[in-house]
Short mmCIF file of C-alpha atoms in Angstrom, two decimals:
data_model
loop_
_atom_site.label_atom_id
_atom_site.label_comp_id
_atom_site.label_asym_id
_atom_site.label_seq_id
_atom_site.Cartn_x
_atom_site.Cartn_y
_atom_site.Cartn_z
CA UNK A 136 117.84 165.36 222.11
CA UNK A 137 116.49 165.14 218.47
CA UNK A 138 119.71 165.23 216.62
CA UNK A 139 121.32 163.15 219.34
CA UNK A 140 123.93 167.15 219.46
CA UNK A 141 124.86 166.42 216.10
CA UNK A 142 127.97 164.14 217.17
CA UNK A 143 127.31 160.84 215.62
CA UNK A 144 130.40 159.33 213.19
CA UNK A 145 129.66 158.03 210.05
CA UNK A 146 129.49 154.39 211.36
CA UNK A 147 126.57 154.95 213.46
CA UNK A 148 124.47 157.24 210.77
CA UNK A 149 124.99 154.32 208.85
CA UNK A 150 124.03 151.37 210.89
CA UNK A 151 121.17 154.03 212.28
CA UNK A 152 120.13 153.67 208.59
CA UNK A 153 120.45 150.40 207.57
CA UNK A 154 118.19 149.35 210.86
CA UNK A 155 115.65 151.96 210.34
CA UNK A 156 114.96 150.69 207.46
CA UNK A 157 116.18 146.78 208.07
CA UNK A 158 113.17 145.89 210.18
CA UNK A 159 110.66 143.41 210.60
CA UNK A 160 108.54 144.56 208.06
CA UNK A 161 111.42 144.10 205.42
CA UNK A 162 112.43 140.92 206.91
CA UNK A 163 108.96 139.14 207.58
CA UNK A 164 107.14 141.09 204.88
CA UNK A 165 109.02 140.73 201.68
CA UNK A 166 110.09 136.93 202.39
CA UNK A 167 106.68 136.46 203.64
CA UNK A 168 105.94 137.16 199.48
CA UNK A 169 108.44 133.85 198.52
CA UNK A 170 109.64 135.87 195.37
CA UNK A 171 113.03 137.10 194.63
CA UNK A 172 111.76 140.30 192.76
CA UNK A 173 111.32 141.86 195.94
CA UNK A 174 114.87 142.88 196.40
CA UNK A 175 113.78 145.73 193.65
CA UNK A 176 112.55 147.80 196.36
CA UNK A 177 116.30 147.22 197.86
CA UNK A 178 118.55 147.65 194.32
CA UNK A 179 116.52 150.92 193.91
CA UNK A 180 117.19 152.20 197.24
CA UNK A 181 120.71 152.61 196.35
CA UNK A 182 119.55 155.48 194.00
CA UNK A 183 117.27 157.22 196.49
CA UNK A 184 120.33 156.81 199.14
CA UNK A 185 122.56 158.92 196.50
CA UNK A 186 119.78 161.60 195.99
CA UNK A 187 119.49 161.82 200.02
CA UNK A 188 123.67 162.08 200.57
CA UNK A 189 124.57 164.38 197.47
CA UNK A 190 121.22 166.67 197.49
CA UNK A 191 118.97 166.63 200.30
CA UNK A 192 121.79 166.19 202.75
CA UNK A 193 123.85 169.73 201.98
CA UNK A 194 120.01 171.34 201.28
CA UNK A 195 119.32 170.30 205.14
CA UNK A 196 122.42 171.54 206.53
CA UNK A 197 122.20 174.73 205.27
CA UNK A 198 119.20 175.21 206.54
CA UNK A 199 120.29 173.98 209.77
CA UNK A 200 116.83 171.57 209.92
CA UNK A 201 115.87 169.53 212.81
CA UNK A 202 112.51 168.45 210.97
CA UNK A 203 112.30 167.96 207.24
CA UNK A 204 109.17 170.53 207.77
CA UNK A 205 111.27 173.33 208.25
CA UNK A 206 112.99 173.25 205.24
CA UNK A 207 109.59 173.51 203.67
CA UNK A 208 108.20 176.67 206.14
CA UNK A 209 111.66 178.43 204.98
CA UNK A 210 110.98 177.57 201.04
CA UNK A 211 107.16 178.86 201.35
CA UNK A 212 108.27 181.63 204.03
CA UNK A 213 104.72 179.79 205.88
CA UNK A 214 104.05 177.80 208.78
CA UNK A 215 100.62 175.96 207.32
CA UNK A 216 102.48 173.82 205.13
CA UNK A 217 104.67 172.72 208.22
CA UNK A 218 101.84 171.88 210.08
CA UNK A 219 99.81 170.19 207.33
CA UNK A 220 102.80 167.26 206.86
CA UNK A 221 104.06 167.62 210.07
CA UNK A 222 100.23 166.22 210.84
CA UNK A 223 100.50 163.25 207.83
CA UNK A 224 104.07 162.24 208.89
CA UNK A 225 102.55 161.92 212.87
CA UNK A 226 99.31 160.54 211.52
CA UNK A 227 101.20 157.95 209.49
CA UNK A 228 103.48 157.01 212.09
CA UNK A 229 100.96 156.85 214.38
CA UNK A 230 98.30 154.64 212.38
CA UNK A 231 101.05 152.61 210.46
CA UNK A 232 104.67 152.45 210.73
CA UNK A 233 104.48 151.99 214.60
CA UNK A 234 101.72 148.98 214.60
CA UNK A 235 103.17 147.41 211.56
CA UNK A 236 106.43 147.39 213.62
CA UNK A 237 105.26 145.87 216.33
CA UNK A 238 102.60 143.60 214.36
CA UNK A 239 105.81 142.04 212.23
CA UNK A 240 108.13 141.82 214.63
CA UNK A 241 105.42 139.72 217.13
CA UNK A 242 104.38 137.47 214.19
CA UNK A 243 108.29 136.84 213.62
CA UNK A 244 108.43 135.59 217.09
CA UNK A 245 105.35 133.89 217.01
CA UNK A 246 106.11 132.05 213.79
CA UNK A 247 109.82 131.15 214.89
CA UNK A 248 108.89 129.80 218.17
CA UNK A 249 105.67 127.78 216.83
CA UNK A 250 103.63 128.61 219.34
CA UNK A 251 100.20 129.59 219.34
CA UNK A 252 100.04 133.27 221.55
CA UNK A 253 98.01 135.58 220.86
CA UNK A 254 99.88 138.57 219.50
CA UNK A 255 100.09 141.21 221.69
CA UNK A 256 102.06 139.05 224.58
CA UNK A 257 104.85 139.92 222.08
CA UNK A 258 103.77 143.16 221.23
CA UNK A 259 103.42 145.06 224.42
CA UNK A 260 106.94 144.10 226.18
CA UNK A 261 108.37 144.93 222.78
CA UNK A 262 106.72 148.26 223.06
CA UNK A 263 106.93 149.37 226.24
CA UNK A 264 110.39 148.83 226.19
CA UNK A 265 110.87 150.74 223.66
CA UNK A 266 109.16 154.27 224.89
CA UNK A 267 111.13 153.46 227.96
CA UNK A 268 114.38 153.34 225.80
CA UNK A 269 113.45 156.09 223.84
CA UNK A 270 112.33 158.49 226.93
CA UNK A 271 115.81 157.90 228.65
CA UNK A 272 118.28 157.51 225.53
CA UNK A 273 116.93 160.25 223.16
CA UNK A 274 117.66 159.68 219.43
CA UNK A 275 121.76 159.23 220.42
CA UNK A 276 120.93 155.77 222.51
CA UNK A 277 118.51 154.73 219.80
CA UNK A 278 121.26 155.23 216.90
CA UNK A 279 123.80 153.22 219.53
CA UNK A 280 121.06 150.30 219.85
CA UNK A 281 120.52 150.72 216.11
CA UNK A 282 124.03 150.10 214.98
CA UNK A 283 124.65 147.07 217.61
CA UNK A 284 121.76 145.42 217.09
CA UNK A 285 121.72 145.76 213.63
CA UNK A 286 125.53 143.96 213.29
CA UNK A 287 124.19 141.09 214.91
CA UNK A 288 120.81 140.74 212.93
CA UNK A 289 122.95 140.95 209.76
CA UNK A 290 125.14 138.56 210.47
CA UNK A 291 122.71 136.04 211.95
CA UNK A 292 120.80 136.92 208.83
CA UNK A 293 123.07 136.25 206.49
CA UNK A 294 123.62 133.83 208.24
CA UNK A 295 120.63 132.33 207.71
CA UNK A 296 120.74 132.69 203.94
CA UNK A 297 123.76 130.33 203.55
CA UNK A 298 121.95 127.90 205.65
CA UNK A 299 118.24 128.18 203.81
CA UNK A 300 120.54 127.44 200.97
CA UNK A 301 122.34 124.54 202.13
CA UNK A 302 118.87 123.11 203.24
CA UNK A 303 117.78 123.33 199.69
CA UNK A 304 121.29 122.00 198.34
CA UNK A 305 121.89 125.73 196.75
CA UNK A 306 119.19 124.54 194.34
CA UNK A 307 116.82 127.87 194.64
CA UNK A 308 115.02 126.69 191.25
CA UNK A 309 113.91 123.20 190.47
CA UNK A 310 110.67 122.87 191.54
CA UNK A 311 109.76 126.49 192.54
CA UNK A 312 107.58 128.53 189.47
CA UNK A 313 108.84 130.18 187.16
CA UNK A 314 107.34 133.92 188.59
CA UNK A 315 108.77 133.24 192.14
CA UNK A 316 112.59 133.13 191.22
CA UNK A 317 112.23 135.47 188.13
CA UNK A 318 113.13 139.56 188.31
CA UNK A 319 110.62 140.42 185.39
CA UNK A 320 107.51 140.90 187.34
CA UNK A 321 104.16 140.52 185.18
CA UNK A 322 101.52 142.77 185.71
CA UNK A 323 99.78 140.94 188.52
CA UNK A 324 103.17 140.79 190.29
CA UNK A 325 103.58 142.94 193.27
CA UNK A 326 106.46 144.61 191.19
CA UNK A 327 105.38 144.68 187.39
CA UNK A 328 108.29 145.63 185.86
CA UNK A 329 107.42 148.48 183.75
CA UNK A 330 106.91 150.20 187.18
CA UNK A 331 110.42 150.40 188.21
CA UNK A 332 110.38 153.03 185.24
CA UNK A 333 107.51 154.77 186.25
CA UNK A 334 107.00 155.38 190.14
CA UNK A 335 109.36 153.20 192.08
CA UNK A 336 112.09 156.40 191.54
CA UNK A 337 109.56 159.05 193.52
CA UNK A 338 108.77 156.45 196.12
CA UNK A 339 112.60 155.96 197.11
CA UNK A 340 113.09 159.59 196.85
CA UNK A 341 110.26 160.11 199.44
CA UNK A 342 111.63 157.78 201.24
CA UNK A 343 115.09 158.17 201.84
CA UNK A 344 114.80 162.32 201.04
CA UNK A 345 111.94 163.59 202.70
CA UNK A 346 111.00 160.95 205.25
CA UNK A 347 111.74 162.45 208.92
CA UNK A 348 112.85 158.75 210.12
CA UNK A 349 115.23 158.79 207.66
CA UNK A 350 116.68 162.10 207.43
CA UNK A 351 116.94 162.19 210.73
CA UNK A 352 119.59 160.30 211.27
CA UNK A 353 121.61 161.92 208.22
CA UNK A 354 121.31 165.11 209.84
CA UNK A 355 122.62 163.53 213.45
CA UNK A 356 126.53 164.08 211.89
CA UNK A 357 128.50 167.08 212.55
CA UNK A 358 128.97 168.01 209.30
CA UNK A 359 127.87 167.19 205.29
CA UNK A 360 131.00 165.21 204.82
CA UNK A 361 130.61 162.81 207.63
CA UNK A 362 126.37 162.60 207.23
CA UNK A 363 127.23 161.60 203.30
CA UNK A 364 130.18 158.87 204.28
CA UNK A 365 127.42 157.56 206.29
CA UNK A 366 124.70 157.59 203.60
CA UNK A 367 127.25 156.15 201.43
CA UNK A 368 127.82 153.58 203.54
CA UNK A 369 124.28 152.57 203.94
CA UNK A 370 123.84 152.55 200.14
CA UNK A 371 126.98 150.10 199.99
CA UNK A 372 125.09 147.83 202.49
CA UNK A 373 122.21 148.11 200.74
CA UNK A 374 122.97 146.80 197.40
CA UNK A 375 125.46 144.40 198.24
CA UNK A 376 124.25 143.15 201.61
CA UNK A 377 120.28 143.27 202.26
CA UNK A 378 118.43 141.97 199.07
CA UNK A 379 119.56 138.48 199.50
CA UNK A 380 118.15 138.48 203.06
CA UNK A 381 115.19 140.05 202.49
CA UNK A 382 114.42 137.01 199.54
CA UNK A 383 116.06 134.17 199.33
CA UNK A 384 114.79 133.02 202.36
CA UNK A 385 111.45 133.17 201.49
CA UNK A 386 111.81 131.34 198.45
CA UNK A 387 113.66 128.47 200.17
CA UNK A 388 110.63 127.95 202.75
CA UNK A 389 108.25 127.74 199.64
CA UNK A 390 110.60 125.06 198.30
CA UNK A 391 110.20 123.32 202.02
CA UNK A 392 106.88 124.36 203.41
CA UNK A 393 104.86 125.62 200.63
CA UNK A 394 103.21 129.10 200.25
CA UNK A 395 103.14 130.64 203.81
CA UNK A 396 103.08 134.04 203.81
CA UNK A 397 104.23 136.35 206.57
CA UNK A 398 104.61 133.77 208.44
CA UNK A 399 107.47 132.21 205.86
CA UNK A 400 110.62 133.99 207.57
CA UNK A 401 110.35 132.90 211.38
CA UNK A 402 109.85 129.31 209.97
CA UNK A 403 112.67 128.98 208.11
CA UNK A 404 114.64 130.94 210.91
CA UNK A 405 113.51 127.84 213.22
CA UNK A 406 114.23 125.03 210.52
CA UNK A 407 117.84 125.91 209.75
CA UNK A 408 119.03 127.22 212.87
CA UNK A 409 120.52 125.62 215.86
CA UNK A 410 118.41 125.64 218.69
CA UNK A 411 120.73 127.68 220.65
CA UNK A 412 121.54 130.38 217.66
CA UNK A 413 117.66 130.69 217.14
CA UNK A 414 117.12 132.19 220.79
CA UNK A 415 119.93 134.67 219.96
CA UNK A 416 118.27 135.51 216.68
CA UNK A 417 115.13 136.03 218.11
CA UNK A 418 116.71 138.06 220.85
CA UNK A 419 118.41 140.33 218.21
CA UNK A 420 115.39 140.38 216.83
CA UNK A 421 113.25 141.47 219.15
CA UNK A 422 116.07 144.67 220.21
CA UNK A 423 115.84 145.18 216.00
CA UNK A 424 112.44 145.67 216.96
CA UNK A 425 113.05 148.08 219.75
CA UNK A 426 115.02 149.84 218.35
CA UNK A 427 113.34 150.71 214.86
CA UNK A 428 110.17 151.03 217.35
CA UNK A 429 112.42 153.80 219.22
CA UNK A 430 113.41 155.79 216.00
CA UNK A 431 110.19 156.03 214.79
CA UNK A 432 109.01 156.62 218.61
CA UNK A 433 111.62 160.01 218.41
CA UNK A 434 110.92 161.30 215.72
CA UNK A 435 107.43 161.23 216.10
CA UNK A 436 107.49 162.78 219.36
CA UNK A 437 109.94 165.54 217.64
CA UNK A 438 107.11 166.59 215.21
CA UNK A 439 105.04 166.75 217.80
CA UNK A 440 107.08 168.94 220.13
CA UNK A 441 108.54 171.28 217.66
CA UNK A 442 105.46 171.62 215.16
CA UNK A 443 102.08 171.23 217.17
CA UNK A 444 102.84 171.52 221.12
CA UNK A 445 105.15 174.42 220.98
CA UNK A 446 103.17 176.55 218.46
CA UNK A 447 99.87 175.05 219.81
CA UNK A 448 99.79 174.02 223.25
CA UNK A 449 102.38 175.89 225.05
CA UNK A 450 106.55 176.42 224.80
CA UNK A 451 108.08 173.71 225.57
CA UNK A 452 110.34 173.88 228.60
CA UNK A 453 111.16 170.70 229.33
CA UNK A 454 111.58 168.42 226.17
CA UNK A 455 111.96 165.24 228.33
CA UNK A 456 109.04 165.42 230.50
CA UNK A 457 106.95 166.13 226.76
CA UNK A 458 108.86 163.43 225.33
CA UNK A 459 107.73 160.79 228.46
CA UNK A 460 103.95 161.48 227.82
CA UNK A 461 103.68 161.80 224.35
CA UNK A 462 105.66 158.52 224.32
CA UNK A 463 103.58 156.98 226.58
CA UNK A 464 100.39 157.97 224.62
CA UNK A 465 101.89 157.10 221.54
CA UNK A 466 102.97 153.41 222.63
CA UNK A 467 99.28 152.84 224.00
CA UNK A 468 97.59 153.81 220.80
CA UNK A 469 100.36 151.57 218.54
CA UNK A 470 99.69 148.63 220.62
CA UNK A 471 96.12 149.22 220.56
CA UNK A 472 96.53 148.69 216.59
CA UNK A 473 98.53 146.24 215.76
CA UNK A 474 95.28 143.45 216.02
CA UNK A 475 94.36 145.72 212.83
CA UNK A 476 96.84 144.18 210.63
CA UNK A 477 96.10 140.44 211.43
CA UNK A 478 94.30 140.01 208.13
CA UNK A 479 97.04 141.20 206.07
CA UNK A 480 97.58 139.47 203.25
CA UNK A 481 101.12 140.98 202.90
CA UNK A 482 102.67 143.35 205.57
CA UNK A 483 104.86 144.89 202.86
CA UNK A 484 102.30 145.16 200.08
CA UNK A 485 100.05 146.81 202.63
CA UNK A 486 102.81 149.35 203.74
CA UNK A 487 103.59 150.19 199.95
CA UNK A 488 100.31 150.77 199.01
CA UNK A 489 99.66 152.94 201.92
CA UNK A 490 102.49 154.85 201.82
CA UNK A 491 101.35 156.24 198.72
CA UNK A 492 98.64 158.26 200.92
CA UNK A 493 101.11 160.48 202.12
CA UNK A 494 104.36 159.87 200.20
CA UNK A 495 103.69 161.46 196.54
CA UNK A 496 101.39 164.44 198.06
CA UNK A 497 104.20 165.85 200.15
CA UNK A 498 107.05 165.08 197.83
CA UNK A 499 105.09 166.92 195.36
CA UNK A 500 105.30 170.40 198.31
CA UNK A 501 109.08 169.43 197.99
CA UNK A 502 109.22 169.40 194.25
CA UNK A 503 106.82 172.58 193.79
CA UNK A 504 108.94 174.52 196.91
CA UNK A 505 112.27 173.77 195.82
CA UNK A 506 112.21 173.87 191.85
CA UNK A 507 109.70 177.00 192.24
CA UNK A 508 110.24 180.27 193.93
CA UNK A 509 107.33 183.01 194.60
CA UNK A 510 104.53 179.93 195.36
CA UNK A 511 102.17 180.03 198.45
CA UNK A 512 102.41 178.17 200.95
CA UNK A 513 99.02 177.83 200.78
CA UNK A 514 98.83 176.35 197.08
CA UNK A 515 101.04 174.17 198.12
CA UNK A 516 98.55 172.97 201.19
CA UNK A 517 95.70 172.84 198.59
CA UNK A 518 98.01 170.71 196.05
CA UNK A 519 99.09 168.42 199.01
CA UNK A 520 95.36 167.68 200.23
CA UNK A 521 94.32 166.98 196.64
CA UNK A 522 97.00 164.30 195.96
CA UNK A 523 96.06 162.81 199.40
CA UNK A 524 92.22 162.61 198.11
CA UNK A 525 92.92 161.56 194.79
CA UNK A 526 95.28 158.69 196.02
CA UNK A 527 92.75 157.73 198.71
CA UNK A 528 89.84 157.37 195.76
CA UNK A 529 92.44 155.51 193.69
CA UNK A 530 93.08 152.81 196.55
CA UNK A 531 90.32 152.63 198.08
CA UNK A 532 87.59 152.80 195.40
CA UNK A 533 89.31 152.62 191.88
CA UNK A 534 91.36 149.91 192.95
CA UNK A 535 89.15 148.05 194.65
CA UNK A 536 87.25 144.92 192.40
CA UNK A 537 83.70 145.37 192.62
CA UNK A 538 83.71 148.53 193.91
CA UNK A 539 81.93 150.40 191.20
CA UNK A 540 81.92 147.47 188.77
CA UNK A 541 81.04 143.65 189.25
CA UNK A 542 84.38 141.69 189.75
CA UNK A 543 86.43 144.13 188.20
CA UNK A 544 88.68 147.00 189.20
CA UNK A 545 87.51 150.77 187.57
CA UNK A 546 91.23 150.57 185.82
CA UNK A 547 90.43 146.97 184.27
CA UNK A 548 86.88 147.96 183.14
CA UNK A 549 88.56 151.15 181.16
CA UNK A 550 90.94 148.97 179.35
CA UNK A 551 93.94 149.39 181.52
CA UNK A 552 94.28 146.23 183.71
CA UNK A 553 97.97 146.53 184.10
CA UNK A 554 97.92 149.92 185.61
CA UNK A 555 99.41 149.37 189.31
CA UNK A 556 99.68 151.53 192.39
CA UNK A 557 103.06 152.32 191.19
CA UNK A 558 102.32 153.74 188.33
CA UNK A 559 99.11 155.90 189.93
CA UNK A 560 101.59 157.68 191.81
CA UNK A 561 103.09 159.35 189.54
CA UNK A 562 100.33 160.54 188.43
CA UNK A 563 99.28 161.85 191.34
CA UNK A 564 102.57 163.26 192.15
CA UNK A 565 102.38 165.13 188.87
CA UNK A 566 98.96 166.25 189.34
CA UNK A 567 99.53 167.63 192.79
CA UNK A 568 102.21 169.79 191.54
CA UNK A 569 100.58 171.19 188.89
CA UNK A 570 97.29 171.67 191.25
CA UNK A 571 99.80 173.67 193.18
CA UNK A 572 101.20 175.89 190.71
CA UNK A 573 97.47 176.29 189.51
CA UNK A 574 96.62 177.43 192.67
CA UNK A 575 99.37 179.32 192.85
CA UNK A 576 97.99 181.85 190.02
CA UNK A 577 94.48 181.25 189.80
CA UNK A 578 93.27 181.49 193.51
CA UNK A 579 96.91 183.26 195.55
CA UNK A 580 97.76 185.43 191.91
CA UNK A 581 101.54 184.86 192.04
CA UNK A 582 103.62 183.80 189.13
CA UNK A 583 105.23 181.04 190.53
CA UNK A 584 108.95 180.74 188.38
CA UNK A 585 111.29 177.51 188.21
CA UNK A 586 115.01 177.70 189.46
CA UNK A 587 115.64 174.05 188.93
CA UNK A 588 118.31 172.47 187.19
CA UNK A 589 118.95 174.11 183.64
CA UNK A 590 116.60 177.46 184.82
CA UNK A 591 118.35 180.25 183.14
CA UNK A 592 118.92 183.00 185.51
CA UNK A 593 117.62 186.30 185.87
CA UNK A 594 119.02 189.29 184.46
#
């Protein structure tokens, strides 16, 4: 049910991909900033796309993982560290991606159709279809939806690119500052660009490597070959293909409308397109919706089945029946939530920086378990909690202005006013890892010793 019986082509892994990651929030979210240095967090995926295909991929097959957890219980030879990220991937899937999905996708349609609903009358249909789907597809029907939906939201996207443009005469510049159609972000940017040197690497490792909505769909192929032509193929899509859909229109509806925000995209989607084509765009749409909804709907409900219920509750005996309540539950609580994000500034700043809660703590259990044999799996629970604390003081006090100094942030009242979110990650993915490895000898007294790349080997 999970791996959809590890038949998917190539084809479907990669429109599975492309979709899971080609949602609303990427749509609505980075036009919804009206600046073309955006598409970084696209042009870099392409790198964490080649780390997934030609290292994580083979690493994953080997093991013969369902759950990116596994891999880790096998490295540690312990279950706590399973259970500790099993419980941040559920938590954040839970308390973010699912809402956000639903909370983009709803102000897409509200925006496009101009009409003035509250929104969860788009929310709940959206979502309820979606456990529905998910309960009586599995992850195989999702990837299906995935791939067919997602060729018609491209092309109507695209689409929509060539006609933002024509709107504007295929003058994206005149008129439009300088910072909105430039790729050098400054420092109050949402992309300075000294960080794509610093942390934007780890973040698209974590998230094409290590993130279970991701990786599972790699790992849905029957063997490495045809899981990497996939990946491949989703890299090729996403360099060539998504960043001009994920930008330009945004910076054509400042040109027209002015600074709008979120709700930029469904705007310009109404202005350029027929009236006809814009009900089959918001139809596509709305299924985009479902479907990424779905995928994250699966694999959440696959954490909780294989790493809480089973070892927890009871063995599982029958994975559907599980799958229909924890579905269920897990719709309820998303649609409960997505009111929360109304006073977003930016969806896809807001994901970003709150990714970092959970992304650079367990990528830094990956690095520390892979790179290092003989650690505990303890350490590694101890070095995981303290990068989630230490990022969760960073963005919610350190980063905060005013929060322990009057209208400035802790960073800018030190002297460092360009340091960015971006950049703090790395330093807490650093940190955690050496917390780790400290723990590792101080408190578990193991040696911990590195077999990564250029370790000499033992005699």
């Amino acid at each position: 049910m999970f791996l959809a019986g590890g038949t998917l082509t190539w084809l479907y892994i990669a429109g599975s991909i492309t979709l899971t990651n080609l949602s609303t929030e990427q749509l609505v979210g980075m036009n919804g900033n009206q600046m073309l240095l955006l598409a970084w967090w696209e042009l870099a995926g392409f790198l964490g796309l080649m780390i997934l295909g030609f290292v994580f991929v083979p690493i994953y097959y080997r093991n013969n993982c369902t759950t990116v957890t596994e891999l880790l219980e096998r490295r540690y030879k312990g279950g706590s560290i399973r259970t500790v990220i099993s419980a941040i991937f559920l938590l954040g899937n839970l308390l973010i991606y699912l809402p956000a999905a639903l909370y983009s996708g709803s102000l897409f349609l509200k925006s496009m159709f101009g009409v003035d609903w509250p929104l969860l009358w788009f929310a709940i249909p959206m979502a309820v279809i979606a456990a529905l789907y998910t309960i009586s597809g599995g992850l195989k029907a999702v990837a299906v939806m995935d791939t067919f939906s997602g060729i018609g939201v491209l092309a109507i996207a695209l689409l929509v690119v060539v006609l933002a443009l024509y709107a504007v005469d295929f003058d994206l510049f005149s008129g439009v500052p300088a910072e909105r159609v430039s790729m050098i972000g400054s420092n109050q940017s949402p992309i300075p660009f000294h960080t794509l040197f610093t942390g934007m690497l780890f973040i698209q490792i974590f998230y094409w490597s290590t993130n279970q909505n991701i990786t599972q769909k790699a790992m849905t192929a029957p063997s490495v070959r045809e899981a990497q032509k996939g990946v491949l193929a989703a890299a090729a899509v996403r360099v060539v293909v998504i960043p001009a859909i994920v930008v330009i229109p945004g910076v054509v509806g400042y040109k027209l409308f002015g600074p709008m925000g979120d709700a930029s995209y469904g705007r310009v989607v109404a202005h350029v397109l027929p009236g006809w084509m814009s009900g089959a765009f918001a139809a596509l749409m709305a299924a985009a919706v479902i479907a990424h909804t779905s995928a994250i709907l699966n694999s959440s409900v696959a954490l909780y089945a294989l790493d809480f219920h089973d070892k927890f509750v009871r063995k599982v005996e029958n994975f559907w029946k599980l799958a229909a309540w924890a579905s269920a539950i897990f719709t309820i609580s998303s649609i409960a939530l997505v009111p929360a994000f109304e006073s977003a500034k930016s969806i896809i700043n807001l994901l970003q920086e709150l990714n970092g809660l959970s992304s650079m703590p367990i990528l830094s259990a990956f690095i520390a378990g892979l790179l290092f044999v003989n650690v505990d799996a303890r350490a590694a629970v101890i070095g995981l909690l303290y990068g989630v604390a230490a990022y969760a003081v960073h963005s919610f006090i350190l980063y905060k202005p005013g929060m322990l100094f009057p209208e400035q942030t802790f960073y800018q009242h030190i002297g460092l006013p360009w340091l960015h979110y971006i950049d703090v990650m790395v330093a807490v993915l650093a940190s955690s890892v050496l917390v780790a490895l400290a723990a590792n000898r101080l408190i578990f007294g193991n040696r911990a010793r590195y077999v990564g790349p250029g370790a000499r080997s033992r005699r």
